Coordinates of C-alpha atoms and ligand atoms in Angstrom, one line a residue:
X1 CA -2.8 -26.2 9.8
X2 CA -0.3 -24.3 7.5
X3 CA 3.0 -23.9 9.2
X4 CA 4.0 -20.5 7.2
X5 CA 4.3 -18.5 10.3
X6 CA 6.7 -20.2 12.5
X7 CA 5.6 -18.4 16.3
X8 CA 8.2 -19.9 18.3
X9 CA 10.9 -19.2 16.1
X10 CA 9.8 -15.8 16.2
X11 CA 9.5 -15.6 19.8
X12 CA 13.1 -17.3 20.2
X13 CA 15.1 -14.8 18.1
X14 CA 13.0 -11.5 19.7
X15 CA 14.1 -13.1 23.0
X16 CA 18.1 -13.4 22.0
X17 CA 18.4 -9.7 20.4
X18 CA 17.8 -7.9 23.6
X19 CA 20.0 -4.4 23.9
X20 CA 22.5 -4.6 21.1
X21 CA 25.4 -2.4 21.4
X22 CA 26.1 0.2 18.8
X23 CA 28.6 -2.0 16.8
X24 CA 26.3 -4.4 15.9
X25 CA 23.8 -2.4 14.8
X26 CA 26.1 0.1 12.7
X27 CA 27.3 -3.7 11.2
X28 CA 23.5 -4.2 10.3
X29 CA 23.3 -1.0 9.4
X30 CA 26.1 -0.9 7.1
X31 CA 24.9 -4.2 5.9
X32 CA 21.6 -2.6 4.7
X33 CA 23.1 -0.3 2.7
X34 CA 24.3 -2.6 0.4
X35 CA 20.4 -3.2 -0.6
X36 CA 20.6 -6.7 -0.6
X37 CA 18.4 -7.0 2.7
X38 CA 18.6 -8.5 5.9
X39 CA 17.9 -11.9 8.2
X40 CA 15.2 -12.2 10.9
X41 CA 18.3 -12.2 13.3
X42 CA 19.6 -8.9 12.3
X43 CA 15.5 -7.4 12.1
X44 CA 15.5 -8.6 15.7
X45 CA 18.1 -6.5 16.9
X46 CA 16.9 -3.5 15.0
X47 CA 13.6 -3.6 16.6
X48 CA 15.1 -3.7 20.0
X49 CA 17.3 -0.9 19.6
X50 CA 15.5 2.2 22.5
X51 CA 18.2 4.4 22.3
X52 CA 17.7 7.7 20.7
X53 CA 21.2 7.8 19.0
X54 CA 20.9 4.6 17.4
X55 CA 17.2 5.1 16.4
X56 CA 18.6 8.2 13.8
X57 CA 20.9 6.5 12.7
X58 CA 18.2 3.3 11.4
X59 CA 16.0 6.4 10.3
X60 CA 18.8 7.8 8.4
X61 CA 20.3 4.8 6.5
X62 CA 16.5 3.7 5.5
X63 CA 15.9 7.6 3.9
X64 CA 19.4 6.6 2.2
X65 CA 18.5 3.0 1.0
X66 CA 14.5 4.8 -0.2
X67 CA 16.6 7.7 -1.6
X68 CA 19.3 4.9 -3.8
X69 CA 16.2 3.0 -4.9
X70 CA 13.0 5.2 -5.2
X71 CA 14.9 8.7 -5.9
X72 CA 12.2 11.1 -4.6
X73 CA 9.6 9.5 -6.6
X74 CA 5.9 8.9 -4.3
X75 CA 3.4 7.2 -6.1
X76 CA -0.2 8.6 -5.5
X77 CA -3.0 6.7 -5.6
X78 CA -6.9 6.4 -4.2
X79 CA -9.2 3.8 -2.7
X80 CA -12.6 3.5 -4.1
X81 CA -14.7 2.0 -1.5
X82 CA -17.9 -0.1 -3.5
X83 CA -19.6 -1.9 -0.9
X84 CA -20.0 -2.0 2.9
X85 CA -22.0 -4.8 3.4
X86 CA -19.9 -7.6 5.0
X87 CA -21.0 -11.3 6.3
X88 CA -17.6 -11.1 8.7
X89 CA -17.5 -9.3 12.1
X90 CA -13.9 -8.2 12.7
X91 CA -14.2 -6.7 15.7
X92 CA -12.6 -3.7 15.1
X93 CA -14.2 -2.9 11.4
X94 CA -16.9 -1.0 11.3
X95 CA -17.9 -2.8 8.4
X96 CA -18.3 -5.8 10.5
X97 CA -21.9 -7.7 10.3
X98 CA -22.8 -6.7 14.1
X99 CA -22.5 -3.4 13.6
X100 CA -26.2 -2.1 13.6
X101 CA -25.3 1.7 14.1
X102 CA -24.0 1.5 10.5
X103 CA -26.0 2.4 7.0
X104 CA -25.3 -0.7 4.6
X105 CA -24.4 0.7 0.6
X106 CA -23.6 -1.5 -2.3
X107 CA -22.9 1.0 -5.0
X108 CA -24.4 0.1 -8.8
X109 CA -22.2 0.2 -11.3
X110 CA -23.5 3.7 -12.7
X111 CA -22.0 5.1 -8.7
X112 CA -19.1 3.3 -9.9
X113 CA -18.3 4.9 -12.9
X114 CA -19.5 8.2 -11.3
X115 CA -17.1 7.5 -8.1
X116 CA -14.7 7.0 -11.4
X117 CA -15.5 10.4 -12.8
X118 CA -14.8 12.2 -10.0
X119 CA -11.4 10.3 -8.9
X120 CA -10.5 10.9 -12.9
X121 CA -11.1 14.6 -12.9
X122 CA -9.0 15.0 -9.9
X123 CA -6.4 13.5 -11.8
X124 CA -6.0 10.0 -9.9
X125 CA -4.9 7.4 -12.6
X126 CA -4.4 4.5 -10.0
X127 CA -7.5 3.0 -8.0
X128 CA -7.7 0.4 -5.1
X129 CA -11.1 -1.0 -5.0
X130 CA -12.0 -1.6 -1.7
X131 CA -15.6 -3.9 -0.4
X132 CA -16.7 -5.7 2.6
X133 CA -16.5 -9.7 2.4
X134 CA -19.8 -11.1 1.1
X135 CA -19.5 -14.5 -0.2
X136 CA -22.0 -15.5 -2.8
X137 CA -21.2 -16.1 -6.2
X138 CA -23.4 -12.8 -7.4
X139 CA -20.8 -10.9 -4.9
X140 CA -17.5 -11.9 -6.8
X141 CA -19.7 -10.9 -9.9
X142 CA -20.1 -8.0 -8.2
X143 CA -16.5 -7.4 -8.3
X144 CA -15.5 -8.3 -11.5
X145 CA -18.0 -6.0 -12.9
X146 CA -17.1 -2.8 -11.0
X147 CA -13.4 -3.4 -12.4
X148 CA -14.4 -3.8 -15.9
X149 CA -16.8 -0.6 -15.3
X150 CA -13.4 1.3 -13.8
X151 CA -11.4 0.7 -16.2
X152 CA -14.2 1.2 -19.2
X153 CA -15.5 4.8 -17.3
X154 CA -13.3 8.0 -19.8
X155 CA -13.5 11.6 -18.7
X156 CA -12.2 13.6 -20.7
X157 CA -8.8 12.5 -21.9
X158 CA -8.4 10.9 -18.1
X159 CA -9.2 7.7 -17.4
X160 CA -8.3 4.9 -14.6
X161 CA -4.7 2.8 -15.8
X162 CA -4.8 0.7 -12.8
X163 CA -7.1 -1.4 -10.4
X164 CA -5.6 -2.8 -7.7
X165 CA -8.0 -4.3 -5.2
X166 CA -8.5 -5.5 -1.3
X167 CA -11.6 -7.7 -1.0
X168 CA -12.2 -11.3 -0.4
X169 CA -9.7 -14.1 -0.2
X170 CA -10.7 -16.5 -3.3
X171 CA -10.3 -19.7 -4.5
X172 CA -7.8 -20.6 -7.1
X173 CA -9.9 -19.9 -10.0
X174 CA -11.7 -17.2 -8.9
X175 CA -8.3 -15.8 -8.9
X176 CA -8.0 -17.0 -12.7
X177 CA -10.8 -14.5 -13.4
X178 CA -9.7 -11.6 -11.0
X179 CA -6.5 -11.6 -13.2
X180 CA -8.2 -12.0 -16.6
X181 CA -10.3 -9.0 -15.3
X182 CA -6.6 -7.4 -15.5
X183 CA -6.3 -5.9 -12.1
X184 CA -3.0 -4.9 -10.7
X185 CA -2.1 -6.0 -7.4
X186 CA -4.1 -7.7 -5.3
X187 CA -3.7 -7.0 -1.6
X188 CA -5.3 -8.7 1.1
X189 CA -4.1 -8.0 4.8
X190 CA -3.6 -11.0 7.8
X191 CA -4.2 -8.4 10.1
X192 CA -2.7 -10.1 12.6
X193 CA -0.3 -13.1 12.1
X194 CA -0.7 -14.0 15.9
X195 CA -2.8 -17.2 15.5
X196 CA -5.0 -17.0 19.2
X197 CA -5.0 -13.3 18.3
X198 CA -6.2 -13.4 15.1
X199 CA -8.9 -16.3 16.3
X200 CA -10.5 -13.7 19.1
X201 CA -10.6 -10.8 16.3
X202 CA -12.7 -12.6 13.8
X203 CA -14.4 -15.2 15.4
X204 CA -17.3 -15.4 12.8
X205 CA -17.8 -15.6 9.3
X206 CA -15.2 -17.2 6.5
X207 CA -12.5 -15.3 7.6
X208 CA -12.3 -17.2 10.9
X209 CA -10.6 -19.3 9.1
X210 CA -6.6 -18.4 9.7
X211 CA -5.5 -20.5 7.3
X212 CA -7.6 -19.8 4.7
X213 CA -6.6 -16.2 4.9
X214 CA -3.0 -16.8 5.1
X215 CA -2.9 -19.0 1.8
X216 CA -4.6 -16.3 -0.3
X217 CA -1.4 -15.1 -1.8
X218 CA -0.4 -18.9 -2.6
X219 CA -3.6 -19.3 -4.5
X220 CA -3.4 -16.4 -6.3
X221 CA 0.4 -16.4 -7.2
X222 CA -0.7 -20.4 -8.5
X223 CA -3.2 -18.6 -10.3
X224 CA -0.8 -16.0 -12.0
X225 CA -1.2 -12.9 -10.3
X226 CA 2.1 -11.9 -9.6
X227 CA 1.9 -8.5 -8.1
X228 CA 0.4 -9.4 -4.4
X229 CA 0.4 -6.8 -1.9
X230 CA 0.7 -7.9 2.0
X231 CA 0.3 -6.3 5.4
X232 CA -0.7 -6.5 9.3
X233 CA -3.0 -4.3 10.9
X234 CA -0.7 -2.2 13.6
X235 CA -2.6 -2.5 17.3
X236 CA -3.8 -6.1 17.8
X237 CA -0.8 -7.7 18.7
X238 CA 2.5 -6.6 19.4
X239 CA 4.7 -5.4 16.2
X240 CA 8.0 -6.8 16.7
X241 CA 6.0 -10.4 16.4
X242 CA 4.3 -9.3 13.3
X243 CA 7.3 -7.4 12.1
X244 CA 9.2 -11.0 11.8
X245 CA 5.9 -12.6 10.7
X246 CA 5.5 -10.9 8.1
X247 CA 9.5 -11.6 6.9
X248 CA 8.6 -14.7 7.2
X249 CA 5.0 -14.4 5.5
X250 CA 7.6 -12.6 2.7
X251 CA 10.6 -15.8 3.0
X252 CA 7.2 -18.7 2.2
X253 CA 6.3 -16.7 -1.1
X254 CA 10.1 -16.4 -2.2
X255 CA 10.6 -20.0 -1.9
X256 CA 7.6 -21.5 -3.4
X257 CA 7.2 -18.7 -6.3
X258 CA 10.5 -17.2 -6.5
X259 CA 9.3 -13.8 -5.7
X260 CA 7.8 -12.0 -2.6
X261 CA 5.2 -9.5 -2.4
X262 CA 5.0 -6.1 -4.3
X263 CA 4.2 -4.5 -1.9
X264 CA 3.6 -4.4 1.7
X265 CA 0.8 -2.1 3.8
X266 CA 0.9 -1.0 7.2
X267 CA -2.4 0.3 8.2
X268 CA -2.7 1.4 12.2
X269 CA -6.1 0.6 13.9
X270 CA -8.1 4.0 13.6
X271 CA -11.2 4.6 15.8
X272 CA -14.1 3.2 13.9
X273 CA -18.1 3.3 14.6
X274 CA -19.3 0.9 17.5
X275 CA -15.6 -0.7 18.2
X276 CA -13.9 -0.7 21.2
X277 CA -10.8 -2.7 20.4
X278 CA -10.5 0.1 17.4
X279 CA -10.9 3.0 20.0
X280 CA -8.4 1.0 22.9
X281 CA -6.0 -1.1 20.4
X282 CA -4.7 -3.8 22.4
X283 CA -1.3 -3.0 21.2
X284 CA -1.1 0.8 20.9
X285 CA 1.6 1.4 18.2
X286 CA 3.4 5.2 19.0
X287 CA 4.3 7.7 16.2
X288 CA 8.0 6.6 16.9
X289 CA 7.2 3.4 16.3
X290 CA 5.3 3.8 13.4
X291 CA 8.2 5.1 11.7
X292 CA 10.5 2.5 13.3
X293 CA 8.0 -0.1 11.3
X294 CA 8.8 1.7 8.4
X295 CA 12.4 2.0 8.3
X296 CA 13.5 -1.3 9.4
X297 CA 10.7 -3.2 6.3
X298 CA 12.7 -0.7 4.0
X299 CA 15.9 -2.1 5.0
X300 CA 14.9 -5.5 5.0
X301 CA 13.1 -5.9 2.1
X302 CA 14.4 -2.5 0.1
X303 CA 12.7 -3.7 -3.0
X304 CA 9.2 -4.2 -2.0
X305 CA 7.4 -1.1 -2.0
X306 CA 5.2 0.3 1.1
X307 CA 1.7 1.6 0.9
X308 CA 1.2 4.6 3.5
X309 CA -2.6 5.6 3.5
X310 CA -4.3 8.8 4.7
X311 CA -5.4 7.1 8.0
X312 CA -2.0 8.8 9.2
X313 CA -1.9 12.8 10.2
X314 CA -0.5 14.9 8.3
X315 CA 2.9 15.8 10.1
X316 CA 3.3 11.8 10.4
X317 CA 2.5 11.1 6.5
X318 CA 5.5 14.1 6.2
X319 CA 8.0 12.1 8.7
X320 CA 7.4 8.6 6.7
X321 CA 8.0 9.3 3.6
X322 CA 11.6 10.1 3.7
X323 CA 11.9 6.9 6.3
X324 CA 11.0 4.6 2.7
X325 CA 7.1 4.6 1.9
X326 CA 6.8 4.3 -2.0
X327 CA 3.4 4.9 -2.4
X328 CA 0.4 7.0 -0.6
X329 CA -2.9 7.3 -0.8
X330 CA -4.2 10.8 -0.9
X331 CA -7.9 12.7 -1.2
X332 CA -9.2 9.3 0.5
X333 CA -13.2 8.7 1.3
X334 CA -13.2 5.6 3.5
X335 CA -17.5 5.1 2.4
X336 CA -19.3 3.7 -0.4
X337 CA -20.0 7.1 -2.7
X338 CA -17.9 9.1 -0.6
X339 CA -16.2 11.0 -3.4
X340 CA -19.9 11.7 -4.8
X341 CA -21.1 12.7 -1.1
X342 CA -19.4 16.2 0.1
X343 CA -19.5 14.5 3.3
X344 CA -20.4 11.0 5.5
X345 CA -24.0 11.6 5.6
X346 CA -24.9 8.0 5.8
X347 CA -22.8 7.3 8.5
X348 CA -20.9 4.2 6.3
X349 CA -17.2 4.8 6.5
X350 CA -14.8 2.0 7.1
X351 CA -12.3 4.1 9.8
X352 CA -11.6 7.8 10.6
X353 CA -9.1 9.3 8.1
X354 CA -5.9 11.1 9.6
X355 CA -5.3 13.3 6.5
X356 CA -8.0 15.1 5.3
X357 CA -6.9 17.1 2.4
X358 CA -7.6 16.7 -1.1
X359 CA -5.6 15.4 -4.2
X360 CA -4.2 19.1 -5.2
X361 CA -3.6 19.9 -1.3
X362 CA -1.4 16.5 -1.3
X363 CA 0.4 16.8 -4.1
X364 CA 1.3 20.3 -3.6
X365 CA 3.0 19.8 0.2
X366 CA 4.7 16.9 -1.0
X367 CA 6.3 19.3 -3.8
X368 CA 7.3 21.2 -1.1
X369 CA 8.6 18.4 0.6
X370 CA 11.3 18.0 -2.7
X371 CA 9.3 15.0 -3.7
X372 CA 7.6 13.9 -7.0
X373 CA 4.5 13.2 -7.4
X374 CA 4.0 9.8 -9.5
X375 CA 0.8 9.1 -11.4
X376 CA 3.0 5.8 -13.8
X377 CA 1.1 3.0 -14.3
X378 CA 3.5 1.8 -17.0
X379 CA 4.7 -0.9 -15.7
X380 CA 1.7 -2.8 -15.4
X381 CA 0.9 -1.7 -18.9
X382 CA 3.9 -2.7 -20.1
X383 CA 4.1 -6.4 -18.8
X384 CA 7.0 -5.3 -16.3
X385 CA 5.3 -7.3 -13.4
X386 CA 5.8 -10.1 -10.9
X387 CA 9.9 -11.2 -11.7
X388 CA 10.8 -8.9 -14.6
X389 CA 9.5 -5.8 -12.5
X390 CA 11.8 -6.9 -9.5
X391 CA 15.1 -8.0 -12.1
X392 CA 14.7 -4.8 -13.0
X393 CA 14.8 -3.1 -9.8
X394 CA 17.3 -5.3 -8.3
X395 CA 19.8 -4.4 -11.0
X396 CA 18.9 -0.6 -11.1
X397 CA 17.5 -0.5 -14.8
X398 CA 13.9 0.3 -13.5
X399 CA 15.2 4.1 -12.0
X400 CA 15.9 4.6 -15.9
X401 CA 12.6 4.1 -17.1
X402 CA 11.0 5.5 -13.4
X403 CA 12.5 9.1 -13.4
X404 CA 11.0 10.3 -16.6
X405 CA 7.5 8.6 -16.1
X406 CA 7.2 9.9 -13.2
X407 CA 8.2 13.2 -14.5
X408 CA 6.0 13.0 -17.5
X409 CA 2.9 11.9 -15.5
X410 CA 3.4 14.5 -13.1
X411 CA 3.7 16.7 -15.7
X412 CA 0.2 15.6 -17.2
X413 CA -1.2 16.3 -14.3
X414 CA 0.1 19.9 -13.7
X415 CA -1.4 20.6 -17.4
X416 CA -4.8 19.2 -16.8
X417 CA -5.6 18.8 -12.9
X418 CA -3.3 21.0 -10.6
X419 CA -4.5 24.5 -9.1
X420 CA -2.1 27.7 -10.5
X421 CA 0.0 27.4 -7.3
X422 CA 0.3 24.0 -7.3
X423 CA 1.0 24.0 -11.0
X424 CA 4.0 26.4 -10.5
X425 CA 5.5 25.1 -7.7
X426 CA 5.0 21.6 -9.9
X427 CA 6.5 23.1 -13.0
X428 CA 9.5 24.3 -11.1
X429 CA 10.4 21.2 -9.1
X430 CA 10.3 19.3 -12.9
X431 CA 13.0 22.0 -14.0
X432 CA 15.1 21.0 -11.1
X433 CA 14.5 17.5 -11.9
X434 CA 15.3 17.7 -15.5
X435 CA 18.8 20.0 -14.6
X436 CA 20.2 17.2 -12.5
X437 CA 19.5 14.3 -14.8
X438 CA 22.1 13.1 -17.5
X439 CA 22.2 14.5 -20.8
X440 CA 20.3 11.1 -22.1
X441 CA 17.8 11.0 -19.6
X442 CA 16.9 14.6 -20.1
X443 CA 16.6 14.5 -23.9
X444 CA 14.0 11.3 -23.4
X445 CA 12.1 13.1 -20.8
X446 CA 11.5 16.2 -22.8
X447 CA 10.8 14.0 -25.8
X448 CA 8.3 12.3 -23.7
X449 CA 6.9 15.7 -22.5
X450 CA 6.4 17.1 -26.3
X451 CA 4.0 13.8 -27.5
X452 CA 2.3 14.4 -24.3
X453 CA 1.7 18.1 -25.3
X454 CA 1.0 16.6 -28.6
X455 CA -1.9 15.2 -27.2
X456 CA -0.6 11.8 -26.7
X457 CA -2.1 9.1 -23.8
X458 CA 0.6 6.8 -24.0
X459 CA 3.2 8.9 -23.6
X460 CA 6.1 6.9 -20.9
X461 CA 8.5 4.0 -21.7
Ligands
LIG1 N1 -12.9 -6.8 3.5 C1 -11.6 -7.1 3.0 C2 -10.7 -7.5 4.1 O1 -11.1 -7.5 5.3 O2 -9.6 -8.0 3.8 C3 -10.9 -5.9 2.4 C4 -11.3 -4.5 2.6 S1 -11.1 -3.9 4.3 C5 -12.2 -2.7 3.8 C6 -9.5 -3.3 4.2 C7 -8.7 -3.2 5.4 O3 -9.1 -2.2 6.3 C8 -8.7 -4.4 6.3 O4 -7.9 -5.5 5.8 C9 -8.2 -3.9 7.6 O5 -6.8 -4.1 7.8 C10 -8.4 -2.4 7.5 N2 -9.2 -1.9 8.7 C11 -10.4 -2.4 9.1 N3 -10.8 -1.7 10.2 C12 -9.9 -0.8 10.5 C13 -9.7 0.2 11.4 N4 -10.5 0.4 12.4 N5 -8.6 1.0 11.4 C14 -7.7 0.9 10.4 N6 -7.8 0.0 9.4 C15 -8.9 -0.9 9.5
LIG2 FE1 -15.5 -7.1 6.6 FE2 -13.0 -6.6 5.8 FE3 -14.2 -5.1 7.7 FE4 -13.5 -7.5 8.3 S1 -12.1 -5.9 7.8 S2 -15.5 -6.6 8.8 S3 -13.9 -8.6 6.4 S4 -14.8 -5.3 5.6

């Protein structure tokens, strides 16, 4: 049995932070802004801060700490969901193998490439490809194949920079392939860290196995892949425990690789065909909450980034990211060929989706919003992974190279993808962008900008 979750420990220090006066936590507070992070201790007496006063007051030093590190940058990005068919029976999936009401889709790699297409002409540069768990060897095949068909699918000048994925937990060398298949970050979720809990949500198929799950990251940070993404489902068990689970979950990867996740997820249970538990969570998570979860993982971990996804509304997608998400999903079908299908005909999608606008609809509230839109995928093309991307962040050179990729992919996209209205309001929000950066910054921007009117695909630094 792995001991990488510590429960009692976890129970302990929830159990000594109860009501903490307003010195401590502006102490913690002013402690966070410093970026460097904080303990388990001082998490603890974040999470059981109920008064309204002191609640602002997290919510407005973690929009601080998002604003120091990510400027207003938000990185968009969509899932592309291959297969549904699934040999595990999460209870509250409706992927899960007991769900009869559900029609079973394994898209072939030409629905691939045209799921692609589509996802390209919108303008999406980033995927995450999404299946159920099926555990042959043909499946992981299966997988390896639908990246290289991703990444090998052009339209027009577009084309897909980076596949992250969330599929199966593998072995070691299965990893060794998933990297040389080059995929970005590979994200898998515990769902729940609660070990009894997480034993009466999947009591079937490999992913019984707690341990086997929880490793996953070990085996493939052994096997090189050094962007891992990490996250608990909200609604099975109670937060604050998998709030400190995760820290913890993040504290094991730091000490045996010397770095923690790249990012972190924090999907909510959403009602999904045939499931109770996803209708009645067992742990209903509130709005407030929700955005409580947010802030305090930005001020504890203020380097890691966190993945929003459209199973949020709307207003709630607007209140998070100022509170420290880095990166969103937007335009999301949550069913195999649901990009390709004007709507769920088949009756295969994973979860209801909260936000049901598309890419240009996105993008152009979030301009209005005073954020920027980020299509980059240099880093990952560049090598700036794993340790050099987070020495990078951690000593502030990374906003350097950030502002004006962001600026110039945005930019791209305004040119080729972006409705007239969204284009303007686009163009406009770049002008502001460029007339508060330094002289430097905006001289390599626009120099950027004028090879990537030129024609130019590679066009960011
Ligand atoms: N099958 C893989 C797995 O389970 O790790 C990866 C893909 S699964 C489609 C992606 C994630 O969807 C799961 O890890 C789970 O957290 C989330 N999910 C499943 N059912 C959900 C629901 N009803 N509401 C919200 N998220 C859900
Ligand atoms: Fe299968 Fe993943 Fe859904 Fe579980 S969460 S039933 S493993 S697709």
């Amino acid at each position: 049995m792995t001991n990488i979750i510590d429960e009692q420990k976890i129970f302990n220090t929830l159990d000594k932070h109860q009501q903490p006066d307003r010195i401590l936590v502006q102490e913690i507070l002013s402690k966070a802004s410093e970026l460097g992070g904080l303990s388990a201790e001082d998490v603890a007496t974040l999470i059981a801060i109920d008064s309204e006063e002191l609640l602002l007051e997290v919510f407005h030093t973690a929009k601080k700490v998002k604003e120091a590190i990510y400027g207003n940058r938000l990185v968009i990005f969509a899932p592309l969901y291959a297969s549904n068919t699934c040999t595990n029976n999460c209870l509250y999936c409706a992927f899960r193998t007991d769900n009869k009401e559900l029609k079973r889709r394994t898209l072939s790699q030409t629905e691939i490439a045209e799921e692609t297409k589509l996802l390209i002409d919108q303008g999406q540069k980033r995927i995450v490809l999404l299946t159920g768990e099926a555990h042959d060897h043909d499946n992981f095949q299966y997988i390896l194949d639908s990246i290289a068909t991703i990444y090998a699918t052009k339209s027009g000048a577009g084309k897909i920079c980076r596949v992250n994925t969330n599929i199966a937990p593998y072995t070691v060398e299965n990893f060794r392939r998933l990297k040389a298949a080059n995929i970005g970050t590979y994200q898998l979720f515990q769902e729940t860290y609660h070990r009894d809990t997480y034993q009466k949500m999947h009591a079937a198929g490999k992913k019984a196995d707690y341990d086997w799950h929880i490793t996953a990251m070990d085996r493939a940070m052994t096997a090189g892949i050094d962007d891992v993404g990490i996250g608990a489902l909200f609604g099975l068990a109670n937060w604050h425990f998998e709030i400190l689970a995760l820290l913890q979950h993040i504290a094991h990867l730091n000490q045996e690789f010397g770095i923690g996740p790249h990012t972190i997820s924090v999907p909510r249970l959403e009602p999904a065909s045939g499931s109770n538990i996803a209708s009645s969570p067992p742990y209903l998570v509130s709005d407030q909450d929700f955005c409580k979860i947010i802030a305090i993982l930005r001020l504890a971990v203020p380097y890691t980034g966190i993945i929003l996804s459209t199973r949020e509304s709307v207003a709630l997608r607007r209140q998070c990211f100022e509170l420290g998400v880095s990166q969103i999903s937007a335009g999301s079908r949550t069913s195999p060929g649901g990009y390709s299908e004007s709507k769920d005909k088949f009756n295969a999608s994973q979860f209801s989706v909260g936000d049901c606008r598309n890419l240009d609809e996105v993008v152009k509230d979030i301009v209005s919003l005073g954020f920027m839109p980020s299509f980059c995928t240099a880093c990952y093309r560049l090598g700036r992974t794993g340790e050099s991307f987070m020495e990078l962040a951690k000593t502030g050179k990374i906003k350097n190279m950030c502002t004006p990729n962001a600026i110039v992919t945005f930019k791209e996209y305004l040119l080729h993808y972006a409705s007239p209205d969204t284009r303007d309001a686009g163009e406009k929000l770049i002008a502001k962008e460029l007339a508060a950066s330094s002289e430097q910054q905006k001289q390599l921007t626009l120099k950027l900008i004028a090879q990537l009117e030129e024609g130019t695909q590679e066009a960011y630094i």
